[in-house]
Coordinates of C-alpha atoms and ligand atoms in Angstrom, one line a residue:
M1 CA -53.8 11.8 -68.3
A2 CA -52.1 9.4 -65.8
A3 CA -50.5 11.1 -62.7
P4 CA -46.7 11.5 -63.2
A5 CA -44.9 8.7 -61.6
V6 CA -43.8 10.0 -58.2
P7 CA -41.0 7.7 -57.1
C8 CA -41.4 6.7 -53.5
Y9 CA -39.9 4.5 -50.8
L10 CA -41.5 2.4 -48.1
G11 CA -40.6 1.6 -44.6
W12 CA -42.3 -1.3 -42.8
D13 CA -42.4 -2.0 -39.0
F14 CA -43.5 -5.5 -37.8
S15 CA -43.7 -4.4 -34.1
T16 CA -45.2 -5.9 -31.0
Q17 CA -48.8 -4.5 -31.3
Q18 CA -49.1 -3.6 -34.9
L19 CA -47.8 -3.7 -38.5
K20 CA -47.0 -0.1 -39.7
V21 CA -46.0 1.3 -43.0
I22 CA -44.8 4.7 -44.2
A23 CA -44.2 6.0 -47.7
I24 CA -41.9 9.0 -48.4
D25 CA -41.2 10.8 -51.7
E26 CA -37.9 11.8 -53.2
Q27 CA -37.9 15.0 -51.0
L28 CA -38.3 12.7 -48.0
R29 CA -41.8 14.0 -47.3
V30 CA -44.2 11.4 -45.7
I31 CA -46.9 10.8 -48.3
Y32 CA -48.7 7.8 -46.8
E33 CA -49.0 6.1 -43.4
D34 CA -51.1 3.1 -42.3
N35 CA -51.2 0.4 -39.8
I36 CA -52.9 -2.9 -38.8
H37 CA -53.5 -3.2 -35.1
F38 CA -53.2 -6.9 -34.2
D39 CA -55.7 -7.1 -31.3
K40 CA -58.3 -4.8 -33.0
D41 CA -58.0 -5.8 -36.7
L42 CA -57.2 -9.5 -36.3
P43 CA -59.4 -10.5 -33.3
E44 CA -59.6 -14.1 -34.5
F45 CA -56.0 -14.5 -33.1
R46 CA -57.2 -13.3 -29.6
T47 CA -53.9 -11.7 -28.7
H48 CA -53.6 -9.1 -25.9
C49 CA -51.3 -6.3 -27.0
G50 CA -50.1 -8.5 -29.8
V51 CA -48.9 -11.4 -27.7
Y52 CA -50.0 -14.4 -25.7
V53 CA -48.7 -14.5 -22.1
H54 CA -48.7 -18.2 -21.2
N55 CA -49.9 -19.6 -17.8
D56 CA -46.3 -19.7 -16.5
K57 CA -46.2 -15.9 -16.8
L58 CA -42.7 -16.3 -18.3
T59 CA -43.4 -17.6 -21.8
V60 CA -44.6 -15.0 -24.3
T61 CA -45.3 -15.7 -27.9
S62 CA -47.1 -14.3 -31.0
P63 CA -48.8 -16.3 -33.7
V64 CA -46.7 -16.0 -36.9
L65 CA -49.7 -16.3 -39.2
M66 CA -51.1 -13.2 -37.6
W67 CA -48.1 -11.3 -38.9
V68 CA -48.6 -12.8 -42.3
K69 CA -52.3 -12.0 -42.4
A70 CA -51.5 -8.4 -41.2
L71 CA -49.4 -8.0 -44.3
D72 CA -52.2 -9.2 -46.5
M73 CA -54.6 -6.8 -44.9
I74 CA -52.4 -3.7 -45.0
L75 CA -51.5 -4.3 -48.7
E76 CA -55.2 -4.6 -49.5
K77 CA -55.9 -1.4 -47.5
M78 CA -53.3 0.4 -49.5
K79 CA -54.6 -1.0 -52.8
S80 CA -58.2 0.0 -51.9
S81 CA -57.0 3.5 -51.0
G82 CA -55.5 3.8 -54.5
F83 CA -51.8 3.6 -53.5
N84 CA -49.8 3.0 -56.6
F85 CA -47.3 0.3 -55.8
S86 CA -45.6 0.7 -59.2
H87 CA -44.0 4.0 -57.9
V88 CA -42.1 2.2 -55.1
R89 CA -38.5 2.2 -56.1
A90 CA -37.3 0.4 -53.0
F91 CA -38.3 -0.5 -49.5
S92 CA -36.8 -1.8 -46.2
G93 CA -38.3 -2.8 -42.9
A94 CA -37.9 -3.6 -39.3
G95 CA -39.2 -6.2 -36.8
Q96 CA -39.4 -6.4 -33.1
Q97 CA -35.9 -7.5 -32.0
H98 CA -35.0 -11.0 -30.8
G99 CA -38.3 -12.7 -31.9
S100 CA -37.9 -15.8 -34.1
V101 CA -39.7 -17.6 -36.9
Y102 CA -39.3 -21.3 -37.7
W103 CA -39.8 -22.3 -41.3
K104 CA -40.8 -26.0 -41.8
E105 CA -39.0 -28.3 -44.2
G106 CA -40.2 -27.6 -47.7
A107 CA -41.3 -24.0 -47.0
S108 CA -38.8 -22.6 -49.4
Q109 CA -40.4 -24.4 -52.3
I110 CA -43.8 -23.1 -51.3
L111 CA -42.4 -19.6 -51.1
K112 CA -41.0 -19.9 -54.6
N113 CA -44.3 -20.9 -56.1
L114 CA -46.9 -18.5 -54.6
S115 CA -50.1 -18.1 -56.6
P116 CA -50.9 -14.4 -56.9
D117 CA -54.6 -15.3 -56.7
L118 CA -54.5 -16.2 -53.0
P119 CA -53.5 -14.2 -49.9
L120 CA -50.2 -15.1 -48.2
H121 CA -51.8 -16.4 -45.0
Q122 CA -53.6 -19.1 -47.0
L123 CA -50.6 -20.0 -49.1
L124 CA -48.2 -20.2 -46.1
K125 CA -50.4 -21.7 -43.4
A126 CA -48.4 -25.0 -43.5
C127 CA -45.0 -23.4 -43.6
F128 CA -44.1 -23.0 -40.0
S129 CA -42.9 -25.7 -37.6
V130 CA -43.5 -23.4 -34.7
S131 CA -46.9 -21.6 -35.0
D132 CA -46.4 -19.4 -31.9
S133 CA -43.1 -17.5 -32.2
P134 CA -41.2 -16.6 -29.1
V135 CA -40.9 -12.8 -28.8
W136 CA -38.8 -10.2 -26.8
M137 CA -41.2 -10.2 -23.8
D138 CA -40.4 -13.8 -23.1
S139 CA -38.4 -14.5 -19.9
S140 CA -38.6 -18.3 -19.8
T141 CA -35.0 -19.3 -20.8
A142 CA -33.1 -18.7 -17.6
S143 CA -31.6 -22.2 -17.6
Q144 CA -30.6 -21.8 -21.3
C145 CA -28.9 -18.5 -20.4
L146 CA -26.9 -20.2 -17.6
S147 CA -25.8 -23.0 -19.9
L148 CA -24.7 -20.6 -22.6
E149 CA -22.7 -18.4 -20.3
K150 CA -21.1 -21.5 -18.7
A151 CA -20.2 -22.9 -22.2
V152 CA -18.3 -19.8 -23.3
G153 CA -16.6 -18.9 -20.1
G154 CA -18.9 -16.6 -18.2
A155 CA -21.3 -13.7 -18.6
Q156 CA -18.7 -11.0 -19.3
H157 CA -16.9 -13.2 -21.9
L158 CA -20.2 -13.8 -23.7
A159 CA -20.8 -10.0 -23.6
N160 CA -17.3 -9.4 -25.1
I161 CA -18.1 -11.8 -27.9
T162 CA -21.8 -11.0 -28.7
G163 CA -22.3 -7.6 -27.1
S164 CA -24.6 -8.8 -24.3
R165 CA -24.5 -11.3 -21.5
A166 CA -27.1 -14.1 -22.0
C167 CA -30.5 -12.6 -22.1
E168 CA -33.7 -14.6 -21.7
R169 CA -35.4 -12.9 -24.7
F170 CA -32.3 -13.2 -27.0
T171 CA -32.9 -15.6 -29.9
G172 CA -30.0 -18.1 -29.3
N173 CA -31.5 -19.0 -25.9
Q174 CA -35.0 -19.3 -27.4
I175 CA -33.7 -21.7 -30.1
A176 CA -31.9 -23.7 -27.3
K177 CA -35.2 -24.0 -25.5
I178 CA -37.1 -25.2 -28.6
Y179 CA -34.3 -27.7 -29.3
S180 CA -34.2 -29.1 -25.8
Q181 CA -38.0 -29.3 -25.4
N182 CA -39.1 -30.2 -28.9
P183 CA -36.1 -31.8 -30.8
E184 CA -38.4 -33.2 -33.4
V185 CA -39.8 -29.7 -34.2
Y186 CA -36.2 -28.4 -34.4
A187 CA -35.3 -31.2 -36.8
Q188 CA -38.3 -30.3 -39.0
T189 CA -37.1 -26.7 -39.2
E190 CA -35.2 -25.9 -42.4
R191 CA -34.7 -22.2 -41.6
I192 CA -34.8 -19.9 -38.6
S193 CA -35.5 -16.2 -39.2
L194 CA -35.7 -13.2 -37.0
V195 CA -38.9 -11.2 -37.3
S196 CA -37.1 -8.7 -39.5
S197 CA -35.6 -11.3 -41.9
F198 CA -38.9 -13.3 -41.9
A199 CA -40.7 -10.1 -43.1
A200 CA -38.0 -9.6 -45.8
S201 CA -38.4 -13.3 -46.8
L202 CA -42.2 -12.7 -47.5
F203 CA -41.4 -9.9 -49.9
L204 CA -38.6 -11.9 -51.6
S205 CA -40.6 -15.1 -51.6
A206 CA -37.3 -16.7 -50.5
Y207 CA -35.3 -16.8 -47.3
A208 CA -33.7 -13.4 -46.5
P209 CA -30.4 -13.2 -44.6
I210 CA -30.2 -11.8 -41.1
D211 CA -28.5 -8.4 -41.0
Y212 CA -25.5 -7.6 -38.8
C213 CA -27.5 -5.3 -36.5
D214 CA -30.5 -7.5 -35.7
G215 CA -28.3 -10.5 -35.7
S216 CA -26.3 -9.0 -32.8
G217 CA -29.4 -9.3 -30.7
M218 CA -29.2 -13.1 -30.6
N219 CA -26.2 -14.0 -28.3
L220 CA -24.8 -15.8 -31.3
L221 CA -23.0 -13.2 -33.5
Q222 CA -19.5 -12.0 -32.9
I223 CA -19.9 -8.2 -33.0
C224 CA -16.3 -7.6 -34.0
D225 CA -16.2 -9.6 -37.3
K226 CA -19.9 -10.1 -37.8
L227 CA -19.5 -13.9 -38.0
W228 CA -21.5 -16.5 -36.1
S229 CA -19.7 -17.6 -32.9
T230 CA -19.2 -21.4 -33.3
A231 CA -19.0 -21.7 -29.5
C232 CA -22.3 -20.0 -29.0
L233 CA -24.0 -21.8 -31.9
N234 CA -22.9 -25.2 -30.6
A235 CA -24.0 -24.3 -27.0
C236 CA -27.5 -23.6 -28.3
A237 CA -28.4 -26.3 -30.8
P238 CA -26.7 -28.6 -33.4
G239 CA -26.5 -27.7 -37.1
L240 CA -27.7 -24.2 -36.2
E241 CA -25.5 -22.2 -38.7
E242 CA -27.1 -24.0 -41.6
K243 CA -30.6 -23.0 -40.4
L244 CA -29.6 -19.4 -39.9
G245 CA -27.7 -18.8 -43.1
H246 CA -25.1 -16.1 -43.5
T247 CA -25.4 -12.5 -42.3
V248 CA -25.3 -9.3 -44.4
P249 CA -24.6 -5.6 -43.8
S250 CA -27.8 -3.8 -42.9
S251 CA -27.6 -1.6 -46.0
S252 CA -27.5 -4.6 -48.4
V253 CA -29.9 -4.8 -51.4
L254 CA -31.2 -8.3 -51.1
G255 CA -32.9 -8.5 -54.5
S256 CA -36.1 -7.4 -56.2
V257 CA -39.6 -7.8 -54.9
S258 CA -41.0 -11.2 -55.9
P259 CA -43.4 -11.9 -58.8
Y260 CA -46.2 -12.5 -56.3
F261 CA -46.2 -8.8 -55.3
I262 CA -45.7 -7.6 -58.8
Q263 CA -48.7 -9.6 -60.1
R264 CA -51.0 -9.2 -57.1
Y265 CA -50.3 -5.6 -56.1
G266 CA -48.6 -4.0 -59.1
F267 CA -45.1 -3.5 -57.6
S268 CA -42.5 -2.7 -60.3
P269 CA -40.2 -5.6 -61.2
D270 CA -37.3 -3.2 -60.5
C271 CA -38.5 -2.5 -56.9
K272 CA -35.5 -3.3 -54.6
V273 CA -35.7 -4.9 -51.1
V274 CA -33.1 -3.6 -48.7
A275 CA -32.1 -5.7 -45.7
F276 CA -34.6 -5.5 -42.8
T277 CA -33.3 -4.9 -39.3
G278 CA -34.5 -4.5 -35.7
D279 CA -37.1 -1.8 -34.7
N280 CA -34.8 0.1 -32.3
P281 CA -31.9 0.2 -34.8
A282 CA -34.3 1.4 -37.5
S283 CA -35.4 4.2 -35.1
L284 CA -31.8 5.2 -34.7
A285 CA -31.7 5.7 -38.5
G286 CA -35.1 7.5 -38.5
M287 CA -34.1 10.1 -35.9
K288 CA -30.8 11.0 -37.6
L289 CA -29.0 10.4 -34.3
E290 CA -25.7 12.3 -34.0
E291 CA -22.8 11.7 -31.7
G292 CA -23.7 12.8 -28.2
D293 CA -27.4 12.5 -28.7
I294 CA -29.4 10.0 -26.5
A295 CA -32.5 8.5 -28.2
I296 CA -35.4 7.3 -26.1
S297 CA -38.2 5.2 -27.7
L298 CA -41.4 5.2 -25.6
G299 CA -43.2 2.2 -27.1
T300 CA -44.4 -1.2 -25.8
S301 CA -40.9 -1.4 -24.5
D302 CA -39.0 1.7 -23.5
T303 CA -35.5 1.8 -24.9
L304 CA -32.6 4.2 -24.5
F305 CA -30.0 4.0 -27.2
L306 CA -27.1 5.9 -28.6
W307 CA -24.6 5.8 -31.4
I308 CA -21.1 4.7 -30.3
Q309 CA -17.9 4.2 -32.2
E310 CA -16.3 1.6 -30.0
P311 CA -18.0 -1.4 -28.4
T312 CA -18.1 -1.3 -24.5
P313 CA -19.8 -4.6 -23.6
A314 CA -21.0 -4.8 -20.0
L315 CA -23.2 -7.1 -17.8
E316 CA -26.1 -4.7 -18.2
G317 CA -27.4 -3.3 -21.5
H318 CA -26.5 -4.3 -25.0
I319 CA -24.1 -3.4 -27.8
F320 CA -25.4 -4.0 -31.3
C321 CA -23.7 -3.6 -34.7
N322 CA -24.7 -0.2 -36.0
P323 CA -27.5 -0.4 -38.6
V324 CA -26.2 2.6 -40.5
D325 CA -22.4 2.3 -40.4
S326 CA -21.2 -1.3 -40.1
Q327 CA -17.9 -0.1 -38.6
A328 CA -19.8 1.6 -35.7
Y329 CA -22.0 0.3 -32.9
M330 CA -25.1 1.2 -31.0
A331 CA -25.7 0.8 -27.2
L332 CA -29.1 0.0 -25.9
L333 CA -30.9 -0.3 -22.6
C334 CA -34.3 -2.0 -22.7
F335 CA -37.1 -1.4 -20.2
K336 CA -39.9 -4.0 -20.6
N337 CA -42.5 -2.0 -18.5
G338 CA -43.1 0.8 -21.0
S339 CA -46.4 1.8 -22.6
L340 CA -48.4 -1.1 -21.2
M341 CA -47.4 0.0 -17.6
R342 CA -48.3 3.7 -18.4
E343 CA -51.7 2.6 -19.9
R344 CA -52.5 0.5 -16.8
I345 CA -51.8 3.4 -14.4
R346 CA -53.7 5.7 -16.8
D347 CA -56.7 3.4 -16.6
D348 CA -56.5 3.0 -12.8
C349 CA -55.6 6.7 -11.9
A350 CA -56.9 8.8 -14.8
S351 CA -60.1 7.1 -15.8
G352 CA -58.4 5.9 -19.0
S353 CA -57.8 9.4 -20.2
W354 CA -54.4 10.8 -21.3
D355 CA -55.8 14.3 -20.8
E356 CA -56.4 13.5 -17.1
F357 CA -53.0 11.8 -17.0
S358 CA -51.4 15.0 -18.3
K359 CA -53.4 17.2 -15.8
A360 CA -52.0 15.0 -13.0
L361 CA -48.5 15.7 -14.2
K362 CA -49.2 19.4 -14.4
C363 CA -50.7 19.6 -10.9
T364 CA -48.0 17.7 -9.1
V365 CA -44.6 19.2 -8.3
V366 CA -41.2 18.4 -9.8
G367 CA -39.7 15.7 -7.5
N368 CA -43.2 14.6 -6.3
N369 CA -42.3 15.8 -2.7
G370 CA -39.8 12.9 -2.4
N371 CA -42.3 10.1 -3.2
L372 CA -40.7 7.4 -5.4
G373 CA -42.1 4.4 -7.2
F374 CA -41.0 1.3 -9.0
Y375 CA -43.7 0.0 -11.4
F376 CA -43.1 -3.5 -12.9
D377 CA -46.3 -5.3 -13.8
V378 CA -44.2 -7.8 -15.8
I379 CA -40.7 -9.0 -15.0
E380 CA -38.5 -6.0 -15.7
I381 CA -35.2 -6.3 -17.7
T382 CA -33.5 -3.2 -16.4
P383 CA -33.2 -3.8 -13.5
E384 CA -34.2 -7.4 -12.9
A385 CA -37.2 -6.9 -10.7
V386 CA -41.0 -7.3 -10.6
G387 CA -44.0 -5.8 -8.7
I388 CA -45.0 -2.3 -7.5
H389 CA -42.9 -0.7 -4.8
R390 CA -43.7 2.8 -3.4
F391 CA -41.6 4.8 -1.0
N392 CA -42.4 8.1 0.8
R393 CA -39.9 10.9 1.4
D394 CA -38.5 9.1 4.4
D395 CA -37.8 5.9 2.4
N396 CA -40.6 4.1 4.1
K397 CA -42.5 1.6 2.0
V398 CA -46.2 2.7 1.6
P399 CA -49.1 0.7 0.1
N400 CA -50.4 3.4 -2.1
F401 CA -50.2 7.0 -3.3
P402 CA -53.0 9.5 -4.2
K403 CA -53.8 9.1 -7.9
E404 CA -52.0 12.2 -9.2
V405 CA -48.9 11.3 -7.1
E406 CA -49.0 7.8 -8.4
I407 CA -49.0 9.1 -12.0
R408 CA -46.0 11.3 -11.4
A409 CA -44.1 8.6 -9.4
L410 CA -44.6 6.2 -12.4
I411 CA -43.2 8.7 -15.0
E412 CA -40.4 10.1 -12.8
G413 CA -39.4 6.6 -11.8
Q414 CA -39.3 5.3 -15.4
F415 CA -37.1 8.2 -16.5
M416 CA -34.8 8.2 -13.4
A417 CA -34.2 4.5 -14.0
K418 CA -33.1 5.4 -17.6
R419 CA -30.7 8.1 -16.5
I420 CA -29.2 6.0 -13.7
H421 CA -28.6 2.9 -15.8
A422 CA -27.3 5.0 -18.8
E423 CA -24.8 6.8 -16.5
K424 CA -23.8 3.5 -14.9
L425 CA -22.8 2.3 -18.4
G426 CA -20.7 5.5 -18.8
Y427 CA -23.0 7.5 -21.0
K428 CA -22.5 11.1 -20.1
I429 CA -25.2 13.8 -20.0
M430 CA -23.2 16.7 -21.4
P431 CA -24.3 20.4 -21.8
R432 CA -24.9 19.8 -25.5
T433 CA -26.7 16.5 -25.0
R434 CA -30.0 16.3 -26.9
I435 CA -32.7 13.8 -25.9
L436 CA -34.5 12.6 -29.0
A437 CA -37.8 11.0 -28.1
T438 CA -40.0 8.7 -30.3
G439 CA -42.7 6.2 -29.9
G440 CA -46.3 6.6 -28.9
A441 CA -45.8 8.5 -25.6
S442 CA -43.5 11.1 -27.4
C443 CA -46.8 12.8 -28.5
N444 CA -47.5 13.7 -24.8
K445 CA -45.8 17.0 -23.9
E446 CA -46.3 16.6 -20.2
I447 CA -44.5 13.3 -20.2
L448 CA -41.7 14.8 -22.2
Q449 CA -41.4 17.7 -19.7
V450 CA -40.7 15.1 -17.0
L451 CA -38.1 13.4 -19.3
S452 CA -36.4 16.8 -19.9
D453 CA -36.4 17.6 -16.1
V454 CA -35.0 14.2 -15.1
F455 CA -32.2 14.3 -17.7
S456 CA -31.7 18.1 -17.3
A457 CA -31.5 18.2 -21.1
P458 CA -33.7 19.5 -24.0
V459 CA -36.1 17.0 -25.6
Y460 CA -36.6 16.9 -29.4
T461 CA -39.0 14.8 -31.5
I462 CA -39.4 14.2 -35.2
D463 CA -42.7 14.6 -37.1
T464 CA -43.8 11.0 -36.7
A465 CA -43.8 8.7 -33.7
N466 CA -43.1 5.9 -36.2
S467 CA -39.4 6.5 -36.4
A468 CA -38.7 2.8 -37.1
C469 CA -40.8 3.0 -40.3
L470 CA -39.3 6.3 -41.3
G471 CA -35.8 5.0 -40.6
C472 CA -36.5 2.0 -42.9
A473 CA -37.7 4.2 -45.7
Y474 CA -34.5 6.3 -45.3
R475 CA -32.5 3.0 -45.3
A476 CA -34.2 2.0 -48.5
I477 CA -32.9 5.1 -50.3
H478 CA -29.5 4.6 -48.7
G479 CA -29.4 0.9 -49.8
L480 CA -29.6 2.0 -53.4
V481 CA -26.4 4.0 -53.1
A482 CA -24.6 2.3 -50.2
E483 CA -22.2 0.7 -52.7
T484 CA -21.0 4.1 -53.6
S485 CA -20.1 4.6 -49.9
V486 CA -22.5 7.5 -49.6
S487 CA -23.4 7.8 -45.9
L488 CA -27.0 7.7 -44.7
A489 CA -26.5 11.2 -43.2
D490 CA -25.8 12.5 -46.8
V491 CA -28.8 10.7 -48.2
V492 CA -31.2 12.2 -45.6
K493 CA -29.8 15.7 -45.1
L494 CA -33.0 17.1 -46.6
A495 CA -35.1 15.3 -44.0
P496 CA -36.8 17.5 -41.4
E497 CA -34.5 18.2 -38.4
P498 CA -35.7 17.0 -34.9
R499 CA -37.9 19.7 -33.4
L500 CA -37.3 21.1 -29.9
V501 CA -40.4 20.3 -27.7
V502 CA -39.4 21.0 -24.1
T503 CA -36.5 22.3 -22.1
P504 CA -35.7 21.6 -18.4
T505 CA -37.8 23.4 -15.7
A506 CA -35.6 25.9 -13.8
G507 CA -34.1 24.2 -10.7
A508 CA -35.1 20.7 -11.8
D509 CA -31.5 19.5 -11.8
Q510 CA -30.9 20.5 -8.2
L511 CA -34.1 18.7 -7.2
Y512 CA -33.4 15.5 -9.1
Q513 CA -29.7 15.0 -8.1
P514 CA -30.5 13.8 -4.6
L515 CA -33.6 12.0 -5.8
L516 CA -31.6 10.1 -8.4
K517 CA -29.2 9.0 -5.6
R518 CA -32.1 7.8 -3.4
Y519 CA -33.7 6.0 -6.4
A520 CA -30.5 4.1 -7.1
E521 CA -30.2 3.1 -3.5
L522 CA -33.9 2.0 -3.2
E523 CA -33.6 0.1 -6.5
Q524 CA -31.2 -2.3 -4.7
K525 CA -34.1 -3.2 -2.4
V526 CA -36.4 -4.2 -5.2
V527 CA -34.1 -6.2 -7.5
Y528 CA -33.9 -9.9 -7.4
C529 CA -31.5 -12.7 -8.6
P530 CA -33.4 -13.9 -11.7
I531 CA -32.2 -17.5 -11.4
S532 CA -33.3 -18.1 -7.8
F533 CA -36.5 -16.2 -8.6
H534 CA -37.5 -18.8 -11.1
L535 CA -36.3 -21.9 -9.3
Ligands
5FX601 O1 -36.1 -6.3 -26.6 C1 -36.1 -5.2 -27.1 C2 -34.8 -4.5 -27.4 O2 -33.7 -5.2 -26.9 C3 -37.4 -4.5 -27.4 O3 -37.2 -3.1 -27.5 C4 -37.9 -5.0 -28.7 O4 -37.1 -4.6 -29.8 C5 -39.3 -4.4 -28.9 F1 -39.9 -4.9 -30.0

């Protein structure tokens, strides 16, 4: 007797280092999780942490066919494990924000006529005019950023229009660079997707629209009316609107999964595809963020984000259209030196062991006896700085710290930066503030204890570190009823509540108040002017 059909929903995450998938049942319980790690499972692409850092140390890309092949592999893994795709009622997904994919002229015809006998990476190998997609770690478009801000009347004006000042990783500036350096490649490109809408296009076997939320990470979309800004488009490249297509609300049902997936994997013809969005916005959905909460994602990038009702564009940080409620917004601060920085210090100071790393945090005192550090192996976004800078309790620069002091200085510094820059943007740590942590490092209780002490707030986590995948599975369910104006919160009220993990150490707030002030003052000594830095 065949097992009863257990309707389920999928959430995909095309992130920097891996492709992840989660399946949940109608009771929102996780029934399947899997991933393909790009470096380990696709060694033929020879990426490091999922990317190529070019010789100029500014340009950072990822091979688009690696993402395509990762999807082939994870679907085959699921099929071999007996996963029944016919039970999937709907799915949505996320992609690393700001990255872009360039479809070559004629690709839409190839997408429409995929043979289910072959894997996607063979069928699509001639479909991309740019084989190495620019990704969010890139910082090579300083001149394009200057031109864009000049074209629209300055940095704050651009922030008022698009939610951010010109950012080197943002897609409009990346497109401008490709157009200026390779106009013939740009001319051969019939469609430009974000990583999120590229992934949705694979499942639709047709170009998927960009959603409002991920679209607001491009320096091209007007966050007030969700329309492309003509001034910004024209400042980046000619005929750009036609290559981008129109945008859609993040809860839109884009259509049904394509015949390729029905015939090759057994998806139901009724399986719906809900608009894909950015990874951080998907995490906001996955963590059931409430007003007053602060979310911190500890992944390849560390990001701090929160749900806001009104846009407050500034010269630092970003305002995106909200992925769950298209009348609301989300604020985000991005810190590029996240997990890769923690892993490098773990390798150098804890013999590559997280247990040793945690022991070092346990055996060093809150506040680290006044030792402070700034750890930026790659050019940091918040603040704009690079290099390793250590200061002793007298604010004197020192060349090194003992290993366990180095470990605490790294973690305290990463979290003090988050609190300082969040409060600079007006985000208040209130008595009822909850810190919701996600991402790989959210599994480390000692790291979360430092987070709680620095923010003087309790830290909660959800059952999986893959909040972006989970958020997309939730959004898949919501997409099926979004027309009835049911809120996501209503749809996921049965989902597990975030779980309290740590509370602040007694006296920590009194210790960190003067340290936060010192850290903010010392940070001014390590930041640089990005333009002069590159010239
Ligand atoms: O650039 C970022 C956010 O603005 C990063 O967090 C990427 O989304 C990571 F994939």
